[in-house]
Coordinates of N, CA and C in Angstrom, one line a residue:
M268 N 0.7 -1.4 0.1 CA 0.0 0.0 0.1 C 0.8 1.5 -0.1
K269 N 1.2 1.9 -1.0 CA 1.2 2.9 -1.6 C 0.9 4.4 -1.5
L270 N 1.3 5.2 -0.3 CA 0.4 6.4 -0.7 C 0.9 7.3 -1.9
N271 N 2.3 7.5 -2.0 CA 2.7 8.2 -2.9 C 2.5 9.6 -2.7
L272 N 2.2 10.7 -1.3 CA 1.9 11.7 -1.0 C 3.1 12.6 -1.7
P273 N 2.8 14.3 -1.6 CA 3.6 15.3 -2.5 C 4.5 15.4 -1.2
I274 N 5.9 15.2 -1.2 CA 6.7 14.9 -0.4 C 7.9 16.4 -0.1
H275 N 7.5 17.5 -1.1 CA 7.8 18.7 -0.9 C 7.5 19.7 -0.3
T276 N 6.0 19.7 0.2 CA 5.0 20.3 1.1 C 4.6 19.5 2.0
S277 N 5.6 18.4 2.6 CA 4.7 17.8 4.0 C 6.6 18.0 4.8
S278 N 5.8 17.4 6.3 CA 7.1 17.2 6.8 C 7.2 16.5 7.6
I279 N 7.8 15.7 8.5 CA 7.3 14.6 9.4 C 8.3 15.4 10.5
R280 N 7.7 15.1 11.9 CA 8.3 15.4 13.3 C 8.8 14.2 13.4
L281 N 9.8 14.4 14.0 CA 10.7 13.3 14.1 C 10.8 12.9 15.9
A282 N 10.8 14.2 16.7 CA 10.9 14.6 18.1 C 10.6 15.3 18.4
G283 N 10.5 16.1 19.7 CA 9.8 17.5 20.2 C 9.6 17.9 19.3
K284 N 10.1 19.1 19.0 CA 9.9 20.2 17.4 C 10.8 19.9 16.8
K285 N 11.5 19.1 16.0 CA 12.3 18.6 15.1 C 11.2 18.1 14.3
K286 N 11.6 18.7 13.0 CA 10.5 18.6 11.7 C 11.6 18.5 10.5
V287 N 11.4 17.7 9.8 CA 12.0 17.4 8.3 C 11.1 17.3 7.2
N288 N 11.7 17.6 5.8 CA 11.1 17.7 4.9 C 11.4 16.3 4.2
P289 N 11.0 15.4 3.7 CA 11.2 13.7 3.7 C 12.1 14.0 2.4
A290 N 11.8 15.1 1.8 CA 12.5 14.8 0.5 C 13.7 15.4 0.8
E291 N 14.4 16.0 1.5 CA 15.2 16.4 1.6 C 16.6 15.0 2.7
V292 N 15.7 14.5 3.2 CA 16.7 13.0 3.8 C 17.0 12.3 3.0
L293 N 18.4 11.8 3.0 CA 18.7 10.8 1.8 C 18.5 8.9 2.8
F294 N 18.8 9.4 3.9 CA 18.3 7.8 4.4 C 18.5 7.9 5.7
L295 N 18.5 7.5 6.2 CA 18.2 6.8 7.8 C 19.3 6.0 8.4
K296 N 19.9 6.0 9.5 CA 21.2 5.2 9.9 C 20.6 4.5 11.4
A297 N 20.0 3.2 11.7 CA 20.2 2.5 13.5 C 21.0 3.0 14.1
D298 N 21.1 3.6 15.3 CA 22.2 3.3 16.2 C 21.6 3.1 17.4
I299 N 21.5 1.8 17.7 CA 21.0 1.3 19.1 C 19.8 2.0 19.4
N300 N 19.1 2.8 20.2 CA 18.1 3.7 20.7 C 17.9 5.0 20.1
Y301 N 18.9 4.9 19.0 CA 18.7 6.8 18.3 C 18.7 6.5 17.1
T302 N 18.1 7.5 16.6 CA 18.2 7.2 14.8 C 18.8 8.0 14.0
E303 N 20.4 8.2 13.2 CA 20.7 9.6 12.8 C 19.9 9.4 11.0
V304 N 19.5 10.7 10.9 CA 19.0 11.2 9.8 C 20.3 12.4 8.7
F305 N 19.9 11.9 7.9 CA 21.4 11.9 6.8 C 20.7 13.0 5.9
L306 N 20.8 13.8 6.1 CA 20.1 15.7 5.1 C 20.7 15.7 4.1
Q307 N 20.5 16.1 2.8 CA 20.9 17.1 1.9 C 21.9 17.6 2.2
G308 N 22.8 18.0 1.4 CA 23.9 18.6 2.0 C 25.1 18.5 3.0
G309 N 24.9 17.1 3.4 CA 25.3 16.6 4.2 C 25.2 16.8 6.0
E310 N 24.2 17.7 5.7 CA 23.4 17.9 7.6 C 23.0 16.6 8.3
T311 N 22.9 16.3 9.7 CA 23.1 15.0 10.1 C 22.1 15.7 11.3
L312 N 20.8 15.5 11.3 CA 20.4 14.9 13.2 C 20.6 13.8 13.9
I313 N 20.0 13.5 14.1 CA 20.4 12.3 15.7 C 19.1 12.5 16.5
V314 N 18.2 11.4 16.6 CA 16.7 11.5 17.4 C 16.9 10.3 18.3
S315 N 16.5 10.9 18.8 CA 16.0 9.5 19.7 C 14.8 9.0 20.2
K316 N 14.5 7.8 18.8 CA 13.7 7.3 18.9 C 14.9 6.2 18.2
T317 N 13.9 4.9 17.7 CA 14.4 3.9 16.2 C 14.2 3.7 15.3
L318 N 15.2 3.1 14.8 CA 14.8 3.2 13.3 C 13.0 2.5 13.0
K319 N 13.0 1.3 13.6 CA 11.5 1.1 13.6 C 10.7 1.6 13.9
E320 N 10.4 3.2 14.9 CA 9.7 3.6 15.3 C 9.4 4.6 14.2
L321 N 10.2 5.1 13.7 CA 10.4 6.5 12.4 C 10.0 5.8 11.2
E322 N 10.1 4.2 10.8 CA 9.7 3.5 9.7 C 8.7 3.9 9.4
K323 N 7.5 3.9 10.3 CA 6.2 3.8 10.0 C 5.5 5.5 9.4
R324 N 6.6 6.5 9.9 CA 6.7 8.1 9.1 C 6.9 7.9 7.9
F325 N 8.2 7.2 7.4 CA 8.7 7.7 6.5 C 8.1 6.9 5.8
V326 N 7.7 5.3 5.4 CA 7.4 4.3 4.3 C 6.2 5.2 3.4
P327 N 5.1 6.3 4.2 CA 4.5 6.7 2.8 C 4.9 7.5 1.7
F328 N 6.1 8.0 2.2 CA 7.4 9.0 1.4 C 8.2 8.5 0.4
N329 N 8.1 7.1 0.5 CA 8.6 6.3 -1.2 C 10.1 5.9 -0.2
F330 N 10.2 5.8 1.5 CA 11.0 5.2 1.8 C 10.9 3.7 1.8
F331 N 12.2 2.8 1.7 CA 11.9 1.8 1.6 C 13.2 1.0 2.7
R332 N 13.0 0.3 3.4 CA 13.8 -0.2 5.0 C 14.7 -1.7 4.2
T333 N 16.3 -0.9 3.9 CA 17.4 -2.1 2.8 C 17.5 -3.0 3.9
H334 N 17.9 -2.6 5.5 CA 18.7 -3.2 6.2 C 18.2 -3.2 7.9
K335 N 18.7 -3.9 8.6 CA 17.7 -3.5 9.7 C 18.5 -2.3 10.4
S336 N 19.7 -1.9 9.9 CA 19.8 -0.7 10.1 C 19.6 0.8 9.6
F337 N 19.3 0.5 8.1 CA 19.1 1.4 7.3 C 18.0 1.5 6.8
M338 N 17.7 2.5 6.3 CA 16.1 3.1 5.3 C 16.2 3.9 4.6
V339 N 16.4 4.0 3.5 CA 16.6 5.1 2.1 C 15.6 5.4 1.5
N340 N 15.5 7.1 0.8 CA 14.9 7.9 0.4 C 14.9 7.1 -1.6
L341 N 13.8 6.1 -1.7 CA 14.4 5.8 -3.4 C 14.0 7.0 -3.9
N342 N 14.0 8.2 -3.7 CA 14.0 9.5 -4.7 C 15.6 10.1 -4.8
H343 N 16.3 9.3 -3.4 CA 18.1 9.7 -3.6 C 18.3 8.5 -4.1
V344 N 18.2 6.9 -4.5 CA 19.0 6.0 -4.6 C 19.7 6.7 -6.5
I345 N 20.4 6.5 -6.3 CA 21.1 6.7 -8.2 C 21.6 4.8 -8.5
G346 N 21.6 3.8 -7.8 CA 22.3 2.8 -7.9 C 22.2 1.4 -6.8
Y347 N 22.6 0.4 -7.7 CA 23.4 -0.2 -6.5 C 24.2 -1.6 -6.9
Q348 N 24.8 -2.2 -5.9 CA 25.7 -3.6 -6.0 C 25.0 -4.5 -5.6
I349 N 25.2 -5.9 -6.5 CA 25.1 -7.1 -5.7 C 26.0 -8.3 -5.9
H350 N 27.0 -7.9 -6.4 CA 28.0 -8.9 -6.3 C 29.4 -9.2 -5.3
E351 N 29.3 -7.8 -5.2 CA 30.9 -7.7 -4.3 C 30.4 -7.1 -2.9
G352 N 29.2 -7.5 -2.3 CA 28.5 -7.2 -1.7 C 27.2 -6.9 -1.6
L353 N 26.2 -6.2 -1.0 CA 25.3 -6.0 -1.4 C 25.3 -4.6 -1.1
L354 N 24.9 -3.3 -1.7 CA 25.0 -2.3 -1.3 C 24.0 -1.4 -2.4
V355 N 23.7 -0.2 -1.5 CA 22.5 0.6 -2.2 C 23.2 1.9 -2.4
K356 N 23.8 2.4 -3.6 CA 24.3 3.8 -3.7 C 23.1 5.3 -3.7
L357 N 23.4 6.4 -3.3 CA 22.7 7.3 -3.1 C 23.5 8.4 -3.5
Q358 N 23.0 9.4 -3.6 CA 23.2 10.6 -4.3 C 24.2 11.0 -3.1
E359 N 25.2 11.8 -3.2 CA 26.5 12.2 -2.5 C 27.6 11.4 -1.7
Q360 N 28.1 10.5 -2.7 CA 28.3 9.6 -2.2 C 28.0 8.6 -1.4
Y361 N 27.0 8.5 -0.6 CA 26.8 7.5 0.0 C 26.0 6.3 -0.2
N362 N 27.0 5.2 0.3 CA 26.2 3.4 0.7 C 25.9 3.3 1.7
V363 N 24.4 2.1 1.6 CA 23.9 1.7 3.0 C 23.7 0.6 2.3
N364 N 24.4 -0.6 3.6 CA 23.4 -1.9 3.3 C 22.1 -2.0 3.2
L365 N 22.4 -3.3 2.1 CA 21.3 -4.0 1.6 C 21.7 -5.2 2.0
S366 N 20.4 -6.0 2.9 CA 20.4 -7.2 3.4 C 19.9 -8.5 2.5
R367 N 20.5 -9.5 2.6 CA 20.3 -10.9 1.4 C 18.7 -11.0 1.6
R368 N 18.1 -10.8 2.3 CA 16.4 -10.7 2.8 C 15.7 -9.9 2.4
R369 N 16.5 -8.6 2.1 CA 15.2 -7.8 1.5 C 16.0 -7.2 0.3
K370 N 16.5 -8.1 -0.9 CA 17.5 -7.8 -1.7 C 16.3 -8.0 -3.3
E371 N 15.5 -8.9 -2.9 CA 14.8 -9.1 -4.4 C 12.9 -7.8 -4.1
D372 N 13.0 -7.5 -2.4 CA 11.7 -6.8 -2.3 C 13.1 -5.4 -2.8
F373 N 13.4 -4.9 -2.2 CA 14.3 -3.9 -2.2 C 14.4 -3.4 -4.7
L374 N 15.0 -4.3 -5.1 CA 15.0 -4.8 -6.6 C 13.4 -4.2 -7.3
K375 N 13.0 -5.1 -6.9 CA 11.0 -5.0 -7.4 C 11.2 -2.8 -7.2
S376 N 11.2 -2.8 -6.0 CA 10.5 -1.6 -5.5 C 11.7 -0.2 -6.3
F377 N 12.7 -0.8 -6.5 CA 13.4 -0.2 -7.0 C 13.4 0.3 -8.6
H378 N 13.0 -0.6 -9.5 CA 12.7 -1.0 -11.0 C 11.3 0.1 -11.2
D379 N 10.4 -0.4 -10.1 CA 8.6 0.0 -10.3 C 9.0 1.2 -10.2
F380 N 9.9 2.5 -9.3 CA 9.6 3.1 -8.8 C 10.2 4.2 -10.2
P381 N 9.0 5.2 -10.2 CA 9.2 6.1 -11.3 C 9.9 7.1 -11.1
K382 N 10.8 7.0 -12.3 CA 11.9 8.0 -12.5 C 12.6 9.0 -13.1
K383 N 13.2 10.2 -12.1 CA 12.4 11.5 -12.4 C 13.5 12.0 -14.1

């Protein structure tokens, strides 16, 4: 069930008064009970919520959980590597892990995702 909401005018509340525009988020990285939110331009926010808690808020905005520790914005994925290790390549030179169990679902989502 994809909603494909307009992400340019939306904002997601992370914690307290912290809000972020999902269009500016490249990916999220779990760090025990915290989550690092990587934004365009190199800015990083640290939020005291688990990735599992934040996942529910981001999935409607074309985010995909690639690994137990990572969730990527499909709008910023530029490619992937599946031969020498499983990686998802993002804008701004970032690479994140892709688990074997999520590989097929990711490939389907990535290839079905409308390209800009």
